[in-house]
PDB file of C-alpha atoms in Angstrom:
ATOM      1  CA  MET A1235       2.924 -22.183   3.061  1.00  0.00           C
ATOM      2  CA  SER A1236       1.128 -20.769  -0.158  1.00  0.00           C
ATOM      3  CA  VAL A1237       2.337 -17.226  -1.273  1.00  0.00           C
ATOM      4  CA  ALA A1238       0.626 -15.011  -4.117  1.00  0.00           C
ATOM      5  CA  ALA A1239       2.526 -12.042  -5.247  1.00  0.00           C
ATOM      6  CA  VAL A1240       0.053  -9.185  -6.272  1.00  0.00           C
ATOM      7  CA  VAL A1241       1.033  -6.550  -8.657  1.00  0.00           C
ATOM      8  CA  VAL A1242      -1.269  -3.316  -9.377  1.00  0.00           C
ATOM      9  CA  SER A1243      -0.552  -1.875 -12.519  1.00  0.00           C
ATOM     10  CA  PHE A1244      -1.512   1.517 -14.668  1.00  0.00           C
ATOM     11  CA  ASN A1245      -0.018   2.239 -17.922  1.00  0.00           C
ATOM     12  CA  ARG A1246       3.683   1.664 -17.457  1.00  0.00           C
ATOM     13  CA  ILE A1247       4.400  -1.526 -19.407  1.00  0.00           C
ATOM     14  CA  GLU A1248       8.209  -1.494 -19.315  1.00  0.00           C
ATOM     15  CA  LEU A1249       8.231  -1.400 -15.579  1.00  0.00           C
ATOM     16  CA  LEU A1250       5.867  -3.961 -15.288  1.00  0.00           C
ATOM     17  CA  ARG A1251       7.580  -6.245 -17.518  1.00  0.00           C
ATOM     18  CA  LYS A1252      10.728  -5.748 -15.158  1.00  0.00           C
ATOM     19  CA  CYS A1253       8.762  -6.053 -12.238  1.00  0.00           C
ATOM     20  CA  LEU A1254       7.197  -9.399 -13.340  1.00  0.00           C
ATOM     21  CA  THR A1255      10.547 -10.504 -14.450  1.00  0.00           C
ATOM     22  CA  ALA A1256      12.337  -9.993 -11.010  1.00  0.00           C
ATOM     23  CA  LEU A1257       9.552 -12.002  -9.441  1.00  0.00           C
ATOM     24  CA  GLN A1258       9.705 -14.952 -11.659  1.00  0.00           C
ATOM     25  CA  ASN A1259      13.654 -14.893 -10.920  1.00  0.00           C
ATOM     26  CA  GLN A1260      13.414 -15.206  -7.278  1.00  0.00           C
ATOM     27  CA  ASP A1261      15.179 -17.825  -5.450  1.00  0.00           C
ATOM     28  CA  HIS A1262      11.975 -18.652  -3.634  1.00  0.00           C
ATOM     29  CA  ARG A1263       9.364 -18.117  -6.302  1.00  0.00           C
ATOM     30  CA  PRO A1264       5.704 -17.048  -5.477  1.00  0.00           C
ATOM     31  CA  ASP A1265       3.163 -20.176  -5.929  1.00  0.00           C
ATOM     32  CA  GLU A1266       1.100 -17.722  -8.076  1.00  0.00           C
ATOM     33  CA  ILE A1267       1.398 -14.193  -9.171  1.00  0.00           C
ATOM     34  CA  ILE A1268      -1.781 -12.342  -9.633  1.00  0.00           C
ATOM     35  CA  LEU A1269      -1.550  -8.565 -11.871  1.00  0.00           C
ATOM     36  CA  VAL A1270      -4.247  -6.169 -11.007  1.00  0.00           C
ATOM     37  CA  ASP A1271      -5.040  -4.245 -13.966  1.00  0.00           C
ATOM     38  CA  ASN A1272      -6.513  -0.594 -13.223  1.00  0.00           C
ATOM     39  CA  GLY A1273      -7.574  -0.237 -16.866  1.00  0.00           C
ATOM     40  CA  SER A1274      -4.122   0.467 -18.518  1.00  0.00           C
ATOM     41  CA  THR A1275      -4.415   1.450 -22.024  1.00  0.00           C
ATOM     42  CA  ASP A1276      -0.837   0.883 -22.957  1.00  0.00           C
ATOM     43  CA  GLY A1277      -1.170  -2.658 -23.778  1.00  0.00           C
ATOM     44  CA  GLY A1278       0.032  -3.875 -20.166  1.00  0.00           C
ATOM     45  CA  PRO A1279      -2.527  -7.097 -20.197  1.00  0.00           C
ATOM     46  CA  ASP A1280      -1.643  -8.007 -23.853  1.00  0.00           C
ATOM     47  CA  MET A1281       2.110  -7.930 -22.877  1.00  0.00           C
ATOM     48  CA  VAL A1282       1.617 -10.207 -19.800  1.00  0.00           C
ATOM     49  CA  ARG A1283      -0.736 -12.699 -21.553  1.00  0.00           C
ATOM     50  CA  SER A1284       2.177 -13.223 -24.312  1.00  0.00           C
ATOM     51  CA  GLU A1285       5.303 -12.833 -22.308  1.00  0.00           C
ATOM     52  CA  PHE A1286       4.185 -14.366 -18.954  1.00  0.00           C
ATOM     53  CA  PRO A1287       1.205 -16.800 -19.504  1.00  0.00           C
ATOM     54  CA  ASP A1288       1.409 -18.180 -16.104  1.00  0.00           C
ATOM     55  CA  ILE A1289       0.312 -14.841 -14.415  1.00  0.00           C
ATOM     56  CA  THR A1290      -3.191 -14.450 -13.232  1.00  0.00           C
ATOM     57  CA  ILE A1291      -4.543 -11.259 -14.719  1.00  0.00           C
ATOM     58  CA  PHE A1292      -7.523  -9.591 -13.112  1.00  0.00           C
ATOM     59  CA  GLU A1293      -8.864  -6.473 -15.166  1.00  0.00           C
ATOM     60  CA  THR A1294     -11.013  -3.750 -13.133  1.00  0.00           C
ATOM     61  CA  GLY A1295     -12.199  -1.865 -15.951  1.00  0.00           C
ATOM     62  CA  ASN A1296     -11.413   1.481 -14.280  1.00  0.00           C
ATOM     63  CA  ASN A1297      -8.264   3.038 -12.717  1.00  0.00           C
ATOM     64  CA  LEU A1298      -9.405   2.420  -9.211  1.00  0.00           C
ATOM     65  CA  GLY A1299      -6.108   3.657  -7.853  1.00  0.00           C
ATOM     66  CA  GLY A1300      -3.651   1.901  -5.748  1.00  0.00           C
ATOM     67  CA  ALA A1301      -5.811   1.529  -2.713  1.00  0.00           C
ATOM     68  CA  GLY A1302      -8.790  -0.060  -4.827  1.00  0.00           C
ATOM     69  CA  GLY A1303      -6.183  -2.105  -6.566  1.00  0.00           C
ATOM     70  CA  PHE A1304      -4.481  -3.512  -3.742  1.00  0.00           C
ATOM     71  CA  ALA A1305      -7.989  -4.204  -2.151  1.00  0.00           C
ATOM     72  CA  TRP A1306      -9.178  -6.030  -5.233  1.00  0.00           C
ATOM     73  CA  GLY A1307      -5.626  -8.020  -4.943  1.00  0.00           C
ATOM     74  CA  LEU A1308      -6.103  -8.755  -1.308  1.00  0.00           C
ATOM     75  CA  GLU A1309      -9.370 -10.161  -2.378  1.00  0.00           C
ATOM     76  CA  HIS A1310      -8.215 -12.782  -4.848  1.00  0.00           C
ATOM     77  CA  ALA A1311      -5.396 -13.902  -3.023  1.00  0.00           C
ATOM     78  CA  ILE A1312      -7.803 -14.765  -0.151  1.00  0.00           C
ATOM     79  CA  ALA A1313     -10.473 -16.253  -2.342  1.00  0.00           C
ATOM     80  CA  ARG A1314      -7.791 -18.583  -4.110  1.00  0.00           C
ATOM     81  CA  GLY A1315      -6.529 -19.964  -0.950  1.00  0.00           C
ATOM     82  CA  HIS A1316      -3.351 -18.320  -0.120  1.00  0.00           C
ATOM     83  CA  ASP A1317      -1.809 -18.026   3.232  1.00  0.00           C
ATOM     84  CA  ALA A1318       0.282 -15.033   2.249  1.00  0.00           C
ATOM     85  CA  ALA A1319       0.278 -12.188  -0.360  1.00  0.00           C
ATOM     86  CA  TRP A1320       3.386 -10.180  -1.530  1.00  0.00           C
ATOM     87  CA  LEU A1321       1.945  -6.656  -2.312  1.00  0.00           C
ATOM     88  CA  MET A1322       3.707  -4.270  -4.763  1.00  0.00           C
ATOM     89  CA  ASP A1323       3.008  -1.748  -7.413  1.00  0.00           C
ATOM     90  CA  ASP A1324       4.391  -2.001 -10.809  1.00  0.00           C
ATOM     91  CA  ASP A1325       7.320   0.252 -10.585  1.00  0.00           C
ATOM     92  CA  ALA A1326       8.962  -1.744  -8.028  1.00  0.00           C
ATOM     93  CA  GLU A1327      11.111  -4.407  -8.551  1.00  0.00           C
ATOM     94  CA  PRO A1328      12.424  -7.006  -5.513  1.00  0.00           C
ATOM     95  CA  LEU A1329      16.104  -7.615  -5.782  1.00  0.00           C
ATOM     96  CA  GLN A1330      17.061 -11.398  -5.908  1.00  0.00           C
ATOM     97  CA  GLY A1331      16.337 -13.362  -2.966  1.00  0.00           C
ATOM     98  CA  SER A1332      13.795 -11.375  -1.533  1.00  0.00           C
ATOM     99  CA  LEU A1333      11.082 -13.184  -0.999  1.00  0.00           C
ATOM    100  CA  GLY A1334      12.348 -16.226   1.267  1.00  0.00           C
ATOM    101  CA  PRO A1335      13.533 -14.799   4.063  1.00  0.00           C
ATOM    102  CA  LEU A1336      10.121 -12.907   4.511  1.00  0.00           C
ATOM    103  CA  VAL A1337       8.562 -16.554   3.753  1.00  0.00           C
ATOM    104  CA  GLN A1338      11.096 -18.078   6.487  1.00  0.00           C
ATOM    105  CA  ALA A1339      10.227 -15.409   9.019  1.00  0.00           C
ATOM    106  CA  MET A1340       6.471 -16.129   8.854  1.00  0.00           C
ATOM    107  CA  GLU A1341       6.681 -19.791   8.761  1.00  0.00           C
ATOM    108  CA  ASN A1342       9.256 -19.626  11.438  1.00  0.00           C
ATOM    109  CA  ALA A1343       7.031 -17.271  14.085  1.00  0.00           C
ATOM    110  CA  ASP A1344       5.846 -18.824  17.255  1.00  0.00           C
ATOM    111  CA  GLU A1345       2.957 -16.191  16.872  1.00  0.00           C
ATOM    112  CA  ARG A1346       2.288 -15.309  13.549  1.00  0.00           C
ATOM    113  CA  PRO A1347       2.641 -11.533  12.615  1.00  0.00           C
ATOM    114  CA  GLY A1348       0.380  -9.729  10.595  1.00  0.00           C
ATOM    115  CA  PHE A1349       3.078  -8.567   7.809  1.00  0.00           C
ATOM    116  CA  ILE A1350       6.461  -8.994   7.216  1.00  0.00           C
ATOM    117  CA  THR A1351       7.929  -6.118   5.084  1.00  0.00           C
ATOM    118  CA  SER A1352      11.431  -5.669   2.832  1.00  0.00           C
ATOM    119  CA  LEU A1353      13.305  -2.922   3.233  1.00  0.00           C
ATOM    120  CA  VAL A1354      12.693  -0.506   0.302  1.00  0.00           C
ATOM    121  CA  VAL A1355      16.100   0.915  -0.986  1.00  0.00           C
ATOM    122  CA  ASN A1356      16.522   3.504  -3.853  1.00  0.00           C
ATOM    123  CA  ASP A1357      19.059   3.580  -7.178  1.00  0.00           C
ATOM    124  CA  ALA A1358      22.093   3.766  -4.531  1.00  0.00           C
ATOM    125  CA  GLY A1359      20.934   0.884  -2.798  1.00  0.00           C
ATOM    126  CA  GLU A1360      20.251   2.941   0.362  1.00  0.00           C
ATOM    127  CA  PRO A1361      16.963   3.025   2.571  1.00  0.00           C
ATOM    128  CA  ASN A1362      14.273   4.768   0.180  1.00  0.00           C
ATOM    129  CA  GLU A1363      13.237   8.202   2.154  1.00  0.00           C
ATOM    130  CA  GLY A1364       9.794   7.638   0.982  1.00  0.00           C
ATOM    131  CA  HIS A1365       9.403   4.454   2.735  1.00  0.00           C
ATOM    132  CA  LEU A1366      11.212   4.530   5.862  1.00  0.00           C
ATOM    133  CA  PRO A1367      10.098   1.798   8.531  1.00  0.00           C
ATOM    134  CA  ASP A1368       7.754   3.217  11.739  1.00  0.00           C
ATOM    135  CA  LEU A1369       9.505   1.535  14.247  1.00  0.00           C
ATOM    136  CA  SER A1370       7.305   0.303  17.074  1.00  0.00           C
ATOM    137  CA  SER A1371       8.068   1.416  20.709  1.00  0.00           C
ATOM    138  CA  ASP A1372       6.434  -1.443  21.940  1.00  0.00           C
ATOM    139  CA  VAL A1373       9.222  -3.681  24.084  1.00  0.00           C
ATOM    140  CA  SER A1374       7.278  -6.983  23.646  1.00  0.00           C
ATOM    141  CA  LYS A1375       6.821  -6.373  19.821  1.00  0.00           C
ATOM    142  CA  GLN A1376      10.539  -5.776  19.381  1.00  0.00           C
ATOM    143  CA  LEU A1377      11.781  -8.912  21.155  1.00  0.00           C
ATOM    144  CA  LYS A1378       9.198 -10.899  19.036  1.00  0.00           C
ATOM    145  CA  ALA A1379      10.590  -9.436  15.874  1.00  0.00           C
ATOM    146  CA  ALA A1380      13.951  -9.879  16.711  1.00  0.00           C
ATOM    147  CA  ALA A1381      13.604 -13.568  17.613  1.00  0.00           C
ATOM    148  CA  LEU A1382      12.505 -13.778  13.652  1.00  0.00           C
ATOM    149  CA  GLY A1383      15.726 -11.593  12.513  1.00  0.00           C
ATOM    150  CA  GLY A1384      13.771  -8.564  11.959  1.00  0.00           C
ATOM    151  CA  ILE A1385      12.549  -5.227  13.732  1.00  0.00           C
ATOM    152  CA  ALA A1386       9.352  -4.401  14.868  1.00  0.00           C
ATOM    153  CA  VAL A1387       7.245  -2.137  12.877  1.00  0.00           C
ATOM    154  CA  ASN A1388       4.039  -0.247  13.047  1.00  0.00           C
ATOM    155  CA  SER A1389       3.045   0.145   9.382  1.00  0.00           C
ATOM    156  CA  ALA A1390       4.726  -0.629   6.260  1.00  0.00           C
ATOM    157  CA  SER A1391       4.177   0.495   2.751  1.00  0.00           C
ATOM    158  CA  PHE A1392       2.504  -1.548  -0.204  1.00  0.00           C
ATOM    159  CA  VAL A1393       6.054  -1.966  -1.538  1.00  0.00           C
ATOM    160  CA  GLY A1394       7.106  -5.538  -0.678  1.00  0.00           C
ATOM    161  CA  VAL A1395       5.332  -6.085   2.010  1.00  0.00           C
ATOM    162  CA  LEU A1396       4.034  -9.946   2.915  1.00  0.00           C
ATOM    163  CA  ILE A1397       0.484  -9.779   4.170  1.00  0.00           C
ATOM    164  CA  ASP A1398      -0.572 -13.045   6.831  1.00  0.00           C
ATOM    165  CA  LEU A1399      -4.044 -13.689   4.883  1.00  0.00           C
ATOM    166  CA  ARG A1400      -5.563 -15.212   7.755  1.00  0.00           C
ATOM    167  CA  ALA A1401      -5.252 -12.109   9.675  1.00  0.00           C
ATOM    168  CA  ALA A1402      -6.271 -10.025   6.626  1.00  0.00           C
ATOM    169  CA  ALA A1403      -9.508 -12.518   6.130  1.00  0.00           C
ATOM    170  CA  GLY A1404     -10.596 -11.299   9.557  1.00  0.00           C
ATOM    171  CA  MET A1405     -10.632  -7.729   9.001  1.00  0.00           C
ATOM    172  CA  PRO A1406     -12.010  -5.196   6.463  1.00  0.00           C
ATOM    173  CA  LEU A1407     -10.028  -4.977   3.183  1.00  0.00           C
ATOM    174  CA  PRO A1408      -7.647  -1.710   2.554  1.00  0.00           C
ATOM    175  CA  TYR A1409      -9.880   1.269   2.273  1.00  0.00           C
ATOM    176  CA  ALA A1410     -10.716   1.641  -1.617  1.00  0.00           C
ATOM    177  CA  ASP A1411     -11.871   5.590  -1.349  1.00  0.00           C
ATOM    178  CA  PHE A1412      -8.568   6.488  -0.254  1.00  0.00           C
ATOM    179  CA  PHE A1413      -7.690   6.114  -4.183  1.00  0.00           C
ATOM    180  CA  ILE A1414      -3.994   6.856  -3.555  1.00  0.00           C
ATOM    181  CA  TRP A1415      -1.604   7.559  -0.434  1.00  0.00           C
ATOM    182  CA  PHE A1416      -2.063   6.654   3.300  1.00  0.00           C
ATOM    183  CA  ASP A1417      -4.104   3.186   2.455  1.00  0.00           C
ATOM    184  CA  ASP A1418      -0.957   1.557   2.951  1.00  0.00           C
ATOM    185  CA  ALA A1419       0.090   3.032   6.464  1.00  0.00           C
ATOM    186  CA  GLU A1420      -3.947   2.584   7.423  1.00  0.00           C
ATOM    187  CA  TYR A1421      -4.162  -1.111   6.677  1.00  0.00           C
ATOM    188  CA  THR A1422      -0.902  -2.170   7.921  1.00  0.00           C
ATOM    189  CA  ARG A1423      -1.261  -0.490  11.214  1.00  0.00           C
ATOM    190  CA  ARG A1424      -4.510  -2.158  11.725  1.00  0.00           C
ATOM    191  CA  LEU A1425      -2.468  -5.420  10.996  1.00  0.00           C
ATOM    192  CA  SER A1426       0.191  -4.389  13.646  1.00  0.00           C
ATOM    193  CA  ARG A1427      -2.421  -3.402  16.460  1.00  0.00           C
ATOM    194  CA  ALA A1428      -3.899  -6.862  16.111  1.00  0.00           C
ATOM    195  CA  THR A1429      -0.562  -8.509  16.265  1.00  0.00           C
ATOM    196  CA  PHE A1430       2.511  -7.153  15.005  1.00  0.00           C
ATOM    197  CA  GLY A1431       4.521  -6.200  12.089  1.00  0.00           C
ATOM    198  CA  VAL A1432       8.170  -6.957  11.199  1.00  0.00           C
ATOM    199  CA  ALA A1433      10.794  -5.614   8.834  1.00  0.00           C
ATOM    200  CA  ILE A1434      13.635  -7.704   7.826  1.00  0.00           C
ATOM    201  CA  PRO A1435      16.727  -5.840   6.885  1.00  0.00           C
ATOM    202  CA  GLY A1436      18.017  -8.775   4.668  1.00  0.00           C
ATOM    203  CA  SER A1437      14.922  -8.606   2.394  1.00  0.00           C
ATOM    204  CA  ARG A1438      15.388  -5.877  -0.520  1.00  0.00           C
ATOM    205  CA  ILE A1439      13.181  -4.222  -2.633  1.00  0.00           C
ATOM    206  CA  TYR A1440      14.082  -1.486  -5.097  1.00  0.00           C
ATOM    207  CA  HIS A1441      11.330   1.462  -5.801  1.00  0.00           C
ATOM    208  CA  PRO A1442      12.405   5.253  -7.338  1.00  0.00           C
ATOM    209  CA  GLU A1443      12.789   8.234  -4.922  1.00  0.00           C
ATOM    210  CA  LYS A1444       9.493  10.548  -5.656  1.00  0.00           C
ATOM    211  CA  LYS A1445      10.547  14.297  -5.945  1.00  0.00           C
ATOM    212  CA  ASN A1446       9.584  16.518  -3.768  1.00  0.00           C
ATOM    213  CA  GLN A1447       6.188  17.826  -4.812  1.00  0.00           C
ATOM    214  CA  ALA A1448       6.288  21.425  -4.118  1.00  0.00           C
ATOM    215  CA  ASP A1449       2.833  21.670  -5.897  1.00  0.00           C
ATOM    216  CA  MET A1450       0.679  18.520  -5.743  1.00  0.00           C
ATOM    217  CA  GLY A1451      -2.101  20.267  -8.195  1.00  0.00           C
ATOM    218  CA  GLY A1452      -5.108  17.526  -8.001  1.00  0.00           C
ATOM    219  CA  ARG A1453      -3.472  15.412  -5.850  1.00  0.00           C
ATOM    220  CA  LEU A1454      -3.474  17.594  -2.762  1.00  0.00           C
ATOM    221  CA  PHE A1455      -7.117  16.431  -2.161  1.00  0.00           C
ATOM    222  CA  TYR A1456      -6.063  13.005  -1.846  1.00  0.00           C
ATOM    223  CA  TYR A1457      -2.875  14.221   0.703  1.00  0.00           C
ATOM    224  CA  LEU A1458      -5.404  16.104   2.498  1.00  0.00           C
ATOM    225  CA  ARG A1459      -8.663  14.109   2.734  1.00  0.00           C
ATOM    226  CA  ASN A1460      -6.743  10.657   3.386  1.00  0.00           C
ATOM    227  CA  ASN A1461      -4.101  12.520   5.994  1.00  0.00           C
ATOM    228  CA  LEU A1462      -7.244  13.626   8.086  1.00  0.00           C
ATOM    229  CA  TRP A1463      -9.002   9.981   7.531  1.00  0.00           C
ATOM    230  CA  LEU A1464      -5.772   8.521   8.509  1.00  0.00           C
ATOM    231  CA  ARG A1465      -5.859   9.775  12.007  1.00  0.00           C
ATOM    232  CA  ARG A1466      -9.966   9.700  12.104  1.00  0.00           C
ATOM    233  CA  LEU A1467      -9.785   6.240  11.942  1.00  0.00           C
ATOM    234  CA  ASP A1468      -7.046   5.570  14.246  1.00  0.00           C
ATOM    235  CA  PRO A1469      -8.827   3.997  17.658  1.00  0.00           C
ATOM    236  CA  GLN A1470      -5.497   4.317  19.752  1.00  0.00           C
ATOM    237  CA  PRO A1471      -5.335   6.919  22.858  1.00  0.00           C
ATOM    238  CA  ARG A1472      -4.369  10.157  21.217  1.00  0.00           C
ATOM    239  CA  THR A1473      -1.598  12.690  22.160  1.00  0.00           C
ATOM    240  CA  LEU A1474      -2.589  16.584  21.869  1.00  0.00           C
ATOM    241  CA  LEU A1475      -0.257  16.255  18.805  1.00  0.00           C
ATOM    242  CA  GLN A1476      -2.054  13.400  17.443  1.00  0.00           C
ATOM    243  CA  ASN A1477      -5.444  15.107  17.909  1.00  0.00           C
ATOM    244  CA  PRO A1478      -7.812  15.390  14.804  1.00  0.00           C
ATOM    245  CA  VAL A1479      -8.366  18.854  15.698  1.00  0.00           C
ATOM    246  CA  ARG A1480      -4.661  20.087  15.648  1.00  0.00           C
ATOM    247  CA  TRP A1481      -3.898  17.631  12.641  1.00  0.00           C
ATOM    248  CA  GLY A1482      -6.529  19.327  10.346  1.00  0.00           C
ATOM    249  CA  ALA A1483      -5.130  22.838  11.639  1.00  0.00           C
ATOM    250  CA  GLY A1484      -1.660  21.417  10.358  1.00  0.00           C
ATOM    251  CA  MET A1485      -3.238  20.368   7.168  1.00  0.00           C
ATOM    252  CA  ALA A1486      -4.646  23.383   6.781  1.00  0.00           C
ATOM    253  CA  VAL A1487      -1.152  25.138   7.194  1.00  0.00           C
ATOM    254  CA  LEU A1488      -0.100  22.751   4.527  1.00  0.00           C
ATOM    255  CA  ALA A1489      -2.689  23.719   2.114  1.00  0.00           C
ATOM    256  CA  LEU A1490      -1.962  27.425   2.621  1.00  0.00           C
ATOM    257  CA  ARG A1491       2.085  26.699   1.575  1.00  0.00           C
ATOM    258  CA  GLN A1492       0.859  24.604  -1.192  1.00  0.00           C
ATOM    259  CA  GLY A1493      -1.140  27.842  -2.605  1.00  0.00           C
ATOM    260  CA  ALA A1494       1.807  29.978  -2.290  1.00  0.00           C
ATOM    261  CA  GLN A1495       3.404  27.692  -4.992  1.00  0.00           C
ATOM    262  CA  ALA A1496       0.172  26.498  -6.759  1.00  0.00           C
ATOM    263  CA  LYS A1497       0.371  27.060 -10.641  1.00  0.00           C
ATOM    264  CA  ASP A1498      -3.215  26.877 -11.051  1.00  0.00           C
ATOM    265  CA  ARG A1499      -4.756  28.451  -8.120  1.00  0.00           C
ATOM    266  CA  LYS A1500      -8.105  27.218  -8.876  1.00  0.00           C
ATOM    267  CA  VAL A1501      -7.531  23.614  -9.261  1.00  0.00           C
ATOM    268  CA  TRP A1502      -5.233  24.326  -5.629  1.00  0.00           C
ATOM    269  CA  ALA A1503      -8.525  25.932  -4.229  1.00  0.00           C
ATOM    270  CA  SER A1504     -10.686  23.337  -5.024  1.00  0.00           C
ATOM    271  CA  SER A1505      -8.385  20.368  -4.331  1.00  0.00           C
ATOM    272  CA  ALA A1506      -7.511  22.036  -0.547  1.00  0.00           C
ATOM    273  CA  PHE A1507     -11.611  23.037   0.253  1.00  0.00           C
ATOM    274  CA  ARG A1508     -12.889  19.409  -1.092  1.00  0.00           C
ATOM    275  CA  GLY A1509      -9.748  17.651   0.849  1.00  0.00           C
ATOM    276  CA  LEU A1510     -10.310  19.402   4.277  1.00  0.00           C
ATOM    277  CA  CYS A1511     -13.999  19.232   4.068  1.00  0.00           C
ATOM    278  CA  GLU A1512     -14.513  15.421   2.915  1.00  0.00           C
ATOM    279  CA  GLY A1513     -11.293  14.551   5.586  1.00  0.00           C
ATOM    280  CA  LEU A1514     -13.205  15.737   8.604  1.00  0.00           C
ATOM    281  CA  ALA A1515     -16.849  15.402   7.482  1.00  0.00           C
ATOM    282  CA  LYS A1516     -16.795  11.853   5.461  1.00  0.00           C
ATOM    283  CA  ARG A1517     -15.247   8.411   6.080  1.00  0.00           C
ATOM    284  CA  PRO A1518     -14.137   5.974   3.356  1.00  0.00           C
ATOM    285  CA  ARG A1519     -16.465   2.725   3.219  1.00  0.00           C
ATOM    286  CA  THR A1520     -15.796  -0.251   4.767  1.00  0.00           C
ATOM    287  CA  ILE A1521     -15.531  -3.383   2.769  1.00  0.00           C
ATOM    288  CA  HIS A1522     -15.359  -7.142   4.059  1.00  0.00           C
ATOM    289  CA  PRO A1523     -13.451 -10.016   2.657  1.00  0.00           C
ATOM    290  CA  GLY A1524     -15.847 -11.463  -0.212  1.00  0.00           C
ATOM    291  CA  GLN A1525     -17.856  -8.263  -0.804  1.00  0.00           C
ATOM    292  CA  LEU A1526     -16.233  -7.298  -3.817  1.00  0.00           C
ATOM    293  CA  ILE A1527     -16.192 -10.393  -5.819  1.00  0.00           C
ATOM    294  CA  SER A1528     -19.860 -11.683  -4.409  1.00  0.00           C
ATOM    295  CA  GLY A1529     -21.274  -7.865  -6.137  1.00  0.00           C
ATOM    296  CA  ALA A1530     -21.962  -6.629  -2.497  1.00  0.00           C
ATOM    297  CA  VAL A1531     -19.675  -3.440  -3.606  1.00  0.00           C
ATOM    298  CA  ARG A1532     -18.835  -1.984  -6.439  1.00  0.00           C
ATOM    299  CA  LEU A1533     -15.920   0.485  -7.374  1.00  0.00           C
ATOM    300  CA  GLY A1534     -15.457   2.842  -9.339  1.00  0.00           C
ATOM    301  CA  SER A1535     -19.089   3.042  -9.995  1.00  0.00           C
TER     302      SER A1535
END
């Protein structure tokens, strides 16, 4: 099985160097490492050309956010004929022996899962609170996952998740319009609905824990809008608690709490208003594999 590691990077040259070194030092090395650089100005691409000459670099020219970067990364991995893509940001650091168990599980599966993910850990080696697995309640999926030495999950973050590109080629790419936050949850939920998702605890990848964001500033816009998009794009039957109208009310309450702690009330008001309005009134663009490379759809324009 041919595996491409896809790393999305933006202005974190030292973390990028650590990530790429960890990838090249894996016992089971990826067949190709694809770096998607989101318009870095810190010399990251030049460093990679100098220190990691075997790595494939794609420069977007603009900061398309993690969502746009991973859409491009999967686009290239599919186009280059790989069977699977191992996704991560530049601040992730796969621990030794992380890729092998994922590949082995996918190769041994009678029914191939849509994705198999590593366990994301913090500095102490404990599960990262911001990337805890979303366990599936489907017994049949749990039995399939157990046969592969893992646990069935509904979704995963783009930190150490191995995507089956046969499944990915048959559905839209991650929604690039999300820019940041929840694009990974939405995309892997799509994959797990079509097949199933697995977490392998024996495969571990380090990612720093994010501090509590009492004041998100301008990023509140993405948090509110994307949360609402995530619920509206879910085709599964909804309970009262999952209803988008109820969820919209919950996001409005969260916005008010953010306002109480906001350092800049104008930024808060604009972000909250735009996030709620766009989350309820708009939808992200649907982009299919091949449309980015062909130029049929352009990002950042």
